[in-house]
PDB file of N, CA and C in Angstrom:
ATOM      1  N   MET A1191       0.868  -1.264  -0.231  1.00 69.00           N
ATOM      2  CA  MET A1191      -0.133  -0.258   0.163  1.00 69.00           C
ATOM      3  C   MET A1191       0.777   1.504   0.128  1.00 69.00           C
ATOM      4  N   ALA A1192       0.538   2.380  -0.975  1.00 87.00           N
ATOM      5  CA  ALA A1192       1.158   3.312  -0.844  1.00 87.00           C
ATOM      6  C   ALA A1192       0.998   4.641   0.527  1.00 87.00           C
ATOM      7  N   GLY A1193       1.489   5.513   0.783  1.00 93.00           N
ATOM      8  CA  GLY A1193       1.744   6.267   1.574  1.00 93.00           C
ATOM      9  C   GLY A1193       0.314   7.343   1.326  1.00 93.00           C
ATOM     10  N   ILE A1194       0.166   8.015   2.453  1.00 97.00           N
ATOM     11  CA  ILE A1194      -0.818   9.176   2.192  1.00 97.00           C
ATOM     12  C   ILE A1194      -0.503  10.322   2.745  1.00 97.00           C
ATOM     13  N   PHE A1195      -0.799  11.362   1.906  1.00 98.00           N
ATOM     14  CA  PHE A1195      -0.580  12.472   2.278  1.00 98.00           C
ATOM     15  C   PHE A1195      -2.019  13.275   2.778  1.00 98.00           C
ATOM     16  N   GLU A1196      -1.442  13.823   3.694  1.00 98.00           N
ATOM     17  CA  GLU A1196      -3.030  14.501   4.821  1.00 98.00           C
ATOM     18  C   GLU A1196      -2.399  16.156   4.968  1.00 98.00           C
ATOM     19  N   ILE A1197      -3.626  16.445   4.262  1.00 98.00           N
ATOM     20  CA  ILE A1197      -3.672  18.090   4.648  1.00 98.00           C
ATOM     21  C   ILE A1197      -4.369  18.528   6.100  1.00 98.00           C
ATOM     22  N   ALA A1198      -3.784  18.910   6.810  1.00 98.00           N
ATOM     23  CA  ALA A1198      -4.687  19.442   8.123  1.00 98.00           C
ATOM     24  C   ALA A1198      -4.193  21.151   8.239  1.00 98.00           C
ATOM     25  N   GLN A1199      -5.187  21.278   9.395  1.00 98.00           N
ATOM     26  CA  GLN A1199      -5.041  22.787  10.007  1.00 98.00           C
ATOM     27  C   GLN A1199      -4.477  23.105  10.640  1.00 98.00           C
ATOM     28  N   ALA A1200      -3.408  23.987  11.000  1.00 97.00           N
ATOM     29  CA  ALA A1200      -2.159  23.833  12.213  1.00 97.00           C
ATOM     30  C   ALA A1200      -2.989  25.362  12.931  1.00 97.00           C
ATOM     31  N   GLY A1201      -3.519  26.279  12.660  1.00 89.00           N
ATOM     32  CA  GLY A1201      -4.174  27.308  13.650  1.00 89.00           C
ATOM     33  C   GLY A1201      -5.032  28.109  12.470  1.00 89.00           C
ATOM     34  N   ASP A1202      -5.057  29.240  12.848  1.00 92.00           N
ATOM     35  CA  ASP A1202      -5.713  30.259  12.395  1.00 92.00           C
ATOM     36  C   ASP A1202      -5.932  30.739  10.618  1.00 92.00           C
ATOM     37  N   LYS A1203      -6.106  29.675   9.440  1.00 93.00           N
ATOM     38  CA  LYS A1203      -5.875  29.944   8.073  1.00 93.00           C
ATOM     39  C   LYS A1203      -4.267  29.559   7.821  1.00 93.00           C
ATOM     40  N   THR A1204      -4.037  28.650   8.764  1.00 98.00           N
ATOM     41  CA  THR A1204      -2.455  28.050   8.234  1.00 98.00           C
ATOM     42  C   THR A1204      -3.029  26.669   8.188  1.00 98.00           C
ATOM     43  N   TYR A1205      -1.850  25.860   7.351  1.00 98.00           N
ATOM     44  CA  TYR A1205      -2.050  24.440   6.769  1.00 98.00           C
ATOM     45  C   TYR A1205      -0.885  23.365   6.483  1.00 98.00           C
ATOM     46  N   PHE A1206      -1.020  22.558   7.079  1.00 98.00           N
ATOM     47  CA  PHE A1206       0.594  21.682   6.468  1.00 98.00           C
ATOM     48  C   PHE A1206      -0.120  20.231   6.022  1.00 98.00           C
ATOM     49  N   PHE A1207       1.215  19.706   5.632  1.00 98.00           N
ATOM     50  CA  PHE A1207       0.466  18.417   5.406  1.00 98.00           C
ATOM     51  C   PHE A1207       1.619  17.408   5.851  1.00 98.00           C
ATOM     52  N   ARG A1208       1.266  16.430   5.832  1.00 98.00           N
ATOM     53  CA  ARG A1208       1.790  14.910   6.117  1.00 98.00           C
ATOM     54  C   ARG A1208       1.848  13.884   5.276  1.00 98.00           C
ATOM     55  N   LEU A1209       3.481  13.413   5.349  1.00 97.00           N
ATOM     56  CA  LEU A1209       3.022  11.895   4.250  1.00 97.00           C
ATOM     57  C   LEU A1209       3.002  11.304   5.652  1.00 97.00           C
ATOM     58  N   THR A1210       2.303  10.098   5.431  1.00 97.00           N
ATOM     59  CA  THR A1210       2.390   8.920   6.491  1.00 97.00           C
ATOM     60  C   THR A1210       2.270   7.668   5.624  1.00 97.00           C
ATOM     61  N   ALA A1211       3.132   6.673   6.251  1.00 96.00           N
ATOM     62  CA  ALA A1211       3.286   5.330   5.500  1.00 96.00           C
ATOM     63  C   ALA A1211       1.941   4.229   5.779  1.00 96.00           C
ATOM     64  N   ALA A1212       2.401   3.057   5.050  1.00 94.00           N
ATOM     65  CA  ALA A1212       1.027   2.502   4.990  1.00 94.00           C
ATOM     66  C   ALA A1212       0.808   1.960   6.224  1.00 94.00           C
ATOM     67  N   ASP A1213       2.128   1.917   7.309  1.00 95.00           N
ATOM     68  CA  ASP A1213       1.714   1.536   8.735  1.00 95.00           C
ATOM     69  C   ASP A1213       1.382   2.625   9.847  1.00 95.00           C
ATOM     70  N   GLY A1214       1.492   3.736   8.775  1.00 95.00           N
ATOM     71  CA  GLY A1214       0.527   5.097  10.162  1.00 95.00           C
ATOM     72  C   GLY A1214       2.148   5.918  10.525  1.00 95.00           C
ATOM     73  N   THR A1215       3.312   5.361  10.242  1.00 97.00           N
ATOM     74  CA  THR A1215       4.685   6.102  10.663  1.00 97.00           C
ATOM     75  C   THR A1215       4.443   7.459   9.681  1.00 97.00           C
ATOM     76  N   VAL A1216       4.487   8.575  10.540  1.00 97.00           N
ATOM     77  CA  VAL A1216       5.103   9.940   9.768  1.00 97.00           C
ATOM     78  C   VAL A1216       6.109   9.990   9.274  1.00 97.00           C
ATOM     79  N   VAL A1217       6.234  10.064   7.826  1.00 96.00           N
ATOM     80  CA  VAL A1217       7.333  10.086   7.471  1.00 96.00           C
ATOM     81  C   VAL A1217       7.970  11.442   7.049  1.00 96.00           C
ATOM     82  N   ALA A1218       7.064  12.432   6.522  1.00 97.00           N
ATOM     83  CA  ALA A1218       7.441  13.498   6.328  1.00 97.00           C
ATOM     84  C   ALA A1218       6.551  14.859   6.560  1.00 97.00           C
ATOM     85  N   VAL A1219       6.955  16.114   7.457  1.00 98.00           N
ATOM     86  CA  VAL A1219       5.489  16.925   7.673  1.00 98.00           C
ATOM     87  C   VAL A1219       6.300  18.010   7.138  1.00 98.00           C
ATOM     88  N   SER A1220       5.359  19.123   6.127  1.00 98.00           N
ATOM     89  CA  SER A1220       5.954  20.137   5.524  1.00 98.00           C
ATOM     90  C   SER A1220       5.941  21.325   6.436  1.00 98.00           C
ATOM     91  N   PRO A1221       6.673  22.376   6.214  1.00 98.00           N
ATOM     92  CA  PRO A1221       6.254  23.608   6.335  1.00 98.00           C
ATOM     93  C   PRO A1221       4.867  24.104   6.470  1.00 98.00           C
ATOM     94  N   LEU A1222       4.283  25.691   7.151  1.00 98.00           N
ATOM     95  CA  LEU A1222       3.102  25.955   7.316  1.00 98.00           C
ATOM     96  C   LEU A1222       2.573  26.808   5.851  1.00 98.00           C
ATOM     97  N   PHE A1223       1.909  26.591   5.194  1.00 98.00           N
ATOM     98  CA  PHE A1223       1.307  27.323   4.137  1.00 98.00           C
ATOM     99  C   PHE A1223      -0.131  28.149   4.559  1.00 98.00           C
ATOM    100  N   SER A1224      -0.259  29.040   3.948  1.00 98.00           N
ATOM    101  CA  SER A1224      -1.016  30.028   4.005  1.00 98.00           C
ATOM    102  C   SER A1224      -2.947  29.584   3.085  1.00 98.00           C
ATOM    103  N   SER A1225      -2.317  28.405   2.703  1.00 98.00           N
ATOM    104  CA  SER A1225      -3.978  28.291   2.098  1.00 98.00           C
ATOM    105  C   SER A1225      -3.882  26.821   2.020  1.00 98.00           C
ATOM    106  N   ILE A1226      -4.819  26.094   1.356  1.00 98.00           N
ATOM    107  CA  ILE A1226      -5.347  24.646   1.213  1.00 98.00           C
ATOM    108  C   ILE A1226      -4.496  24.281  -0.212  1.00 98.00           C
ATOM    109  N   LYS A1227      -5.033  25.305  -1.085  1.00 98.00           N
ATOM    110  CA  LYS A1227      -4.523  24.957  -2.517  1.00 98.00           C
ATOM    111  C   LYS A1227      -2.626  25.388  -2.398  1.00 98.00           C
ATOM    112  N   SER A1228      -2.409  26.204  -1.573  1.00 98.00           N
ATOM    113  CA  SER A1228      -0.453  26.307  -1.088  1.00 98.00           C
ATOM    114  C   SER A1228       0.089  24.957  -0.724  1.00 98.00           C
ATOM    115  N   ALA A1229      -1.023  24.112   0.281  1.00 98.00           N
ATOM    116  CA  ALA A1229      -0.461  23.095   0.753  1.00 98.00           C
ATOM    117  C   ALA A1229      -0.506  21.769  -0.074  1.00 98.00           C
ATOM    118  N   ALA A1230      -1.819  21.746  -1.221  1.00 98.00           N
ATOM    119  CA  ALA A1230      -1.736  20.999  -2.187  1.00 98.00           C
ATOM    120  C   ALA A1230      -0.788  21.256  -3.085  1.00 98.00           C
ATOM    121  N   ALA A1231       0.046  22.154  -4.073  1.00 98.00           N
ATOM    122  CA  ALA A1231       0.994  22.526  -4.332  1.00 98.00           C
ATOM    123  C   ALA A1231       2.350  21.976  -4.089  1.00 98.00           C
ATOM    124  N   GLY A1232       2.317  22.163  -2.567  1.00 98.00           N
ATOM    125  CA  GLY A1232       3.713  21.639  -1.916  1.00 98.00           C
ATOM    126  C   GLY A1232       3.748  20.240  -2.190  1.00 98.00           C
ATOM    127  N   ILE A1233       2.415  19.245  -1.932  1.00 98.00           N
ATOM    128  CA  ILE A1233       2.230  18.125  -2.117  1.00 98.00           C
ATOM    129  C   ILE A1233       2.731  17.762  -3.380  1.00 98.00           C
ATOM    130  N   ASN A1234       2.220  18.332  -4.319  1.00 97.00           N
ATOM    131  CA  ASN A1234       2.375  18.002  -5.840  1.00 97.00           C
ATOM    132  C   ASN A1234       4.241  18.454  -6.199  1.00 97.00           C
ATOM    133  N   ALA A1235       4.740  19.277  -5.528  1.00 96.00           N
ATOM    134  CA  ALA A1235       6.130  19.291  -5.901  1.00 96.00           C
ATOM    135  C   ALA A1235       6.731  18.327  -5.055  1.00 96.00           C
ATOM    136  N   VAL A1236       6.603  17.745  -4.202  1.00 95.00           N
ATOM    137  CA  VAL A1236       7.341  16.633  -3.243  1.00 95.00           C
ATOM    138  C   VAL A1236       6.895  15.315  -4.358  1.00 95.00           C
ATOM    139  N   ARG A1237       6.023  15.190  -4.711  1.00 94.00           N
ATOM    140  CA  ARG A1237       5.609  14.005  -5.297  1.00 94.00           C
ATOM    141  C   ARG A1237       6.404  13.973  -6.699  1.00 94.00           C
ATOM    142  N   GLU A1238       6.600  15.179  -7.444  1.00 93.00           N
ATOM    143  CA  GLU A1238       7.334  15.505  -8.328  1.00 93.00           C
ATOM    144  C   GLU A1238       8.834  15.307  -8.432  1.00 93.00           C
ATOM    145  N   ASN A1239       9.278  15.695  -7.250  1.00 92.00           N
ATOM    146  CA  ASN A1239      10.707  15.861  -6.831  1.00 92.00           C
ATOM    147  C   ASN A1239      11.266  14.223  -6.539  1.00 92.00           C
ATOM    148  N   ALA A1240      10.693  14.119  -5.743  1.00 89.00           N
ATOM    149  CA  ALA A1240      10.858  12.723  -5.259  1.00 89.00           C
ATOM    150  C   ALA A1240      10.890  11.414  -5.863  1.00 89.00           C
ATOM    151  N   ALA A1241      10.617  11.450  -7.124  1.00 85.00           N
ATOM    152  CA  ALA A1241      10.352  10.368  -8.079  1.00 85.00           C
ATOM    153  C   ALA A1241      11.511  10.329  -9.061  1.00 85.00           C
ATOM    154  N   THR A1242      12.452  11.370  -8.677  1.00 90.00           N
ATOM    155  CA  THR A1242      13.680  11.676  -9.610  1.00 90.00           C
ATOM    156  C   THR A1242      14.669  12.170  -8.657  1.00 90.00           C
ATOM    157  N   GLY A1243      14.775  12.464  -7.492  1.00 89.00           N
ATOM    158  CA  GLY A1243      15.465  12.487  -6.507  1.00 89.00           C
ATOM    159  C   GLY A1243      16.525  12.218  -6.516  1.00 89.00           C
ATOM    160  N   LEU A1244      17.740  12.568  -6.317  1.00 91.00           N
ATOM    161  CA  LEU A1244      19.380  11.913  -5.905  1.00 91.00           C
ATOM    162  C   LEU A1244      19.163  11.750  -4.462  1.00 91.00           C
ATOM    163  N   VAL A1245      19.519  11.094  -4.136  1.00 89.00           N
ATOM    164  CA  VAL A1245      20.055  10.720  -2.229  1.00 89.00           C
ATOM    165  C   VAL A1245      21.140  11.308  -2.302  1.00 89.00           C
ATOM    166  N   VAL A1246      21.527  12.071  -1.538  1.00 91.00           N
ATOM    167  CA  VAL A1246      22.789  12.946  -1.020  1.00 91.00           C
ATOM    168  C   VAL A1246      23.328  12.688   0.154  1.00 91.00           C
ATOM    169  N   ASP A1247      24.163  12.247   0.473  1.00 91.00           N
ATOM    170  CA  ASP A1247      24.768  11.810   2.525  1.00 91.00           C
ATOM    171  C   ASP A1247      25.252  12.622   2.279  1.00 91.00           C
ATOM    172  N   ARG A1248      25.103  13.711   3.230  1.00 91.00           N
ATOM    173  CA  ARG A1248      25.981  14.849   3.916  1.00 91.00           C
ATOM    174  C   ARG A1248      25.874  14.591   5.583  1.00 91.00           C
ATOM    175  N   SER A1249      26.306  13.491   5.757  1.00 90.00           N
ATOM    176  CA  SER A1249      26.400  13.229   7.331  1.00 90.00           C
ATOM    177  C   SER A1249      27.764  12.823   7.734  1.00 90.00           C
ATOM    178  N   GLY A1250      28.667  12.892   6.653  1.00 84.00           N
ATOM    179  CA  GLY A1250      30.149  12.688   7.058  1.00 84.00           C
ATOM    180  C   GLY A1250      30.543  11.310   7.115  1.00 84.00           C
ATOM    181  N   ALA A1251      29.581  10.523   7.612  1.00 79.00           N
ATOM    182  CA  ALA A1251      30.101   8.969   7.632  1.00 79.00           C
ATOM    183  C   ALA A1251      30.952   8.399   6.605  1.00 79.00           C
ATOM    184  N   HIS A1252      30.247   8.388   5.439  1.00 64.00           N
ATOM    185  CA  HIS A1252      31.220   7.786   4.123  1.00 64.00           C
ATOM    186  C   HIS A1252      32.567   8.540   4.380  1.00 64.00           C
ATOM    187  N   ARG A1253      32.693   9.877   4.647  1.00 63.00           N
ATOM    188  CA  ARG A1253      33.762  10.393   5.030  1.00 63.00           C
ATOM    189  C   ARG A1253      34.932   9.389   5.839  1.00 63.00           C
ATOM    190  N   ARG A1254      34.519   9.413   7.164  1.00 57.00           N
ATOM    191  CA  ARG A1254      35.038   8.925   7.984  1.00 57.00           C
ATOM    192  C   ARG A1254      35.432   7.306   7.709  1.00 57.00           C
ATOM    193  N   VAL A1255      34.500   6.627   7.251  1.00 53.00           N
ATOM    194  CA  VAL A1255      35.196   5.309   6.956  1.00 53.00           C
ATOM    195  C   VAL A1255      35.994   5.323   5.726  1.00 53.00           C
ATOM    196  N   ALA A1256      35.952   6.300   4.509  1.00 51.00           N
ATOM    197  CA  ALA A1256      36.811   5.804   3.270  1.00 51.00           C
ATOM    198  C   ALA A1256      38.340   6.735   4.046  1.00 51.00           C
ATOM    199  N   SER A1257      38.001   7.462   4.917  1.00 49.00           N
ATOM    200  CA  SER A1257      39.270   8.101   5.688  1.00 49.00           C
ATOM    201  C   SER A1257      40.069   7.094   5.931  1.00 49.00           C
ATOM    202  N   SER A1258      39.653   6.369   7.196  1.00 50.00           N
ATOM    203  CA  SER A1258      40.252   4.863   7.424  1.00 50.00           C
ATOM    204  C   SER A1258      40.790   3.867   6.740  1.00 50.00           C
ATOM    205  N   ARG A1259      39.776   3.994   5.233  1.00 52.00           N
ATOM    206  CA  ARG A1259      40.594   2.574   4.639  1.00 52.00           C
ATOM    207  C   ARG A1259      41.703   3.181   3.613  1.00 52.00           C
ATOM    208  N   SER A1260      41.516   4.520   3.228  1.00 49.00           N
ATOM    209  CA  SER A1260      42.786   5.198   2.724  1.00 49.00           C
ATOM    210  C   SER A1260      43.995   5.534   3.364  1.00 49.00           C
ATOM    211  N   GLY A1261      44.164   4.728   4.165  1.00 53.00           N
ATOM    212  CA  GLY A1261      45.534   5.577   5.347  1.00 53.00           C
ATOM    213  C   GLY A1261      45.499   6.660   5.616  1.00 53.00           C
ATOM    214  N   GLY A1262      44.141   7.399   6.309  1.00 50.00           N
ATOM    215  CA  GLY A1262      44.187   8.902   6.363  1.00 50.00           C
ATOM    216  C   GLY A1262      43.720   9.807   5.969  1.00 50.00           C
ATOM    217  N   ARG A1263      44.143   9.625   4.261  1.00 50.00           N
ATOM    218  CA  ARG A1263      43.847  10.675   3.367  1.00 50.00           C
ATOM    219  C   ARG A1263      42.324  10.594   3.571  1.00 50.00           C
ATOM    220  N   ALA A1264      41.862  11.892   3.505  1.00 50.00           N
ATOM    221  CA  ALA A1264      40.317  12.036   3.335  1.00 50.00           C
ATOM    222  C   ALA A1264      39.625  12.061   2.263  1.00 50.00           C
ATOM    223  N   MET A1265      39.023  11.284   1.768  1.00 49.00           N
ATOM    224  CA  MET A1265      37.847  11.303   0.652  1.00 49.00           C
ATOM    225  C   MET A1265      36.800  11.776   0.553  1.00 49.00           C
ATOM    226  N   ALA A1266      36.519  12.825  -0.204  1.00 50.00           N
ATOM    227  CA  ALA A1266      35.606  13.230  -0.744  1.00 50.00           C
ATOM    228  C   ALA A1266      34.085  12.284  -0.947  1.00 50.00           C
ATOM    229  N   PRO A1267      32.937  12.427   0.126  1.00 49.00           N
ATOM    230  CA  PRO A1267      31.717  11.295  -0.532  1.00 49.00           C
ATOM    231  C   PRO A1267      31.182  11.381  -2.053  1.00 49.00           C
ATOM    232  N   ARG A1268      31.121  10.079  -2.902  1.00 52.00           N
ATOM    233  CA  ARG A1268      30.242  10.635  -3.952  1.00 52.00           C
ATOM    234  C   ARG A1268      29.034  11.120  -3.685  1.00 52.00           C
ATOM    235  N   THR A1269      28.367  12.197  -4.498  1.00 51.00           N
ATOM    236  CA  THR A1269      27.151  12.800  -4.490  1.00 51.00           C
ATOM    237  C   THR A1269      26.304  11.783  -5.802  1.00 51.00           C
ATOM    238  N   GLY A1270      25.003  11.839  -5.237  1.00 53.00           N
ATOM    239  CA  GLY A1270      23.890  11.165  -6.277  1.00 53.00           C
ATOM    240  C   GLY A1270      23.951   9.530  -6.461  1.00 53.00           C
ATOM    241  N   THR A1271      24.746   8.596  -5.518  1.00 50.00           N
ATOM    242  CA  THR A1271      24.861   7.613  -5.158  1.00 50.00           C
ATOM    243  C   THR A1271      23.694   6.932  -4.162  1.00 50.00           C
ATOM    244  N   PRO A1272      23.227   6.214  -4.563  1.00 52.00           N
ATOM    245  CA  PRO A1272      22.255   5.542  -3.524  1.00 52.00           C
ATOM    246  C   PRO A1272      22.745   5.294  -2.130  1.00 52.00           C
ATOM    247  N   VAL A1273      21.918   5.464  -1.248  1.00 51.00           N
ATOM    248  CA  VAL A1273      22.023   5.050  -0.286  1.00 51.00           C
ATOM    249  C   VAL A1273      21.679   3.742   0.803  1.00 51.00           C
ATOM    250  N   ALA A1274      22.001   2.677   0.946  1.00 52.00           N
ATOM    251  CA  ALA A1274      21.687   1.339   1.551  1.00 52.00           C
ATOM    252  C   ALA A1274      20.957   1.324   2.418  1.00 52.00           C
ATOM    253  N   ALA A1275      19.831   1.274   2.910  1.00 51.00           N
ATOM    254  CA  ALA A1275      18.524   1.145   3.924  1.00 51.00           C
ATOM    255  C   ALA A1275      19.086   0.053   4.866  1.00 51.00           C
ATOM    256  N   GLY A1276      18.767   0.283   6.258  1.00 48.00           N
ATOM    257  CA  GLY A1276      18.846  -0.827   6.835  1.00 48.00           C
ATOM    258  C   GLY A1276      20.283  -0.889   7.763  1.00 48.00           C
TER     259      GLY A1276
END
């Protein structure tokens, strides 16, 4: 089952959306929008960009591992490479 985008009201005339996984886990929460229409546009932007977006690891974990294997020389992480889950 696919995730679900939910639009909710945060306060007086402010809205946000959240993406929940099939098991109910909240995967993402948006910033606030001034209208439901703007929140819906934000959902569309996420859907379009997530389908083609690259994963870039900026955690530094790759750099530390590469550095220890390269005799102390720091190596920059490659961008645009898939990050393994788990």
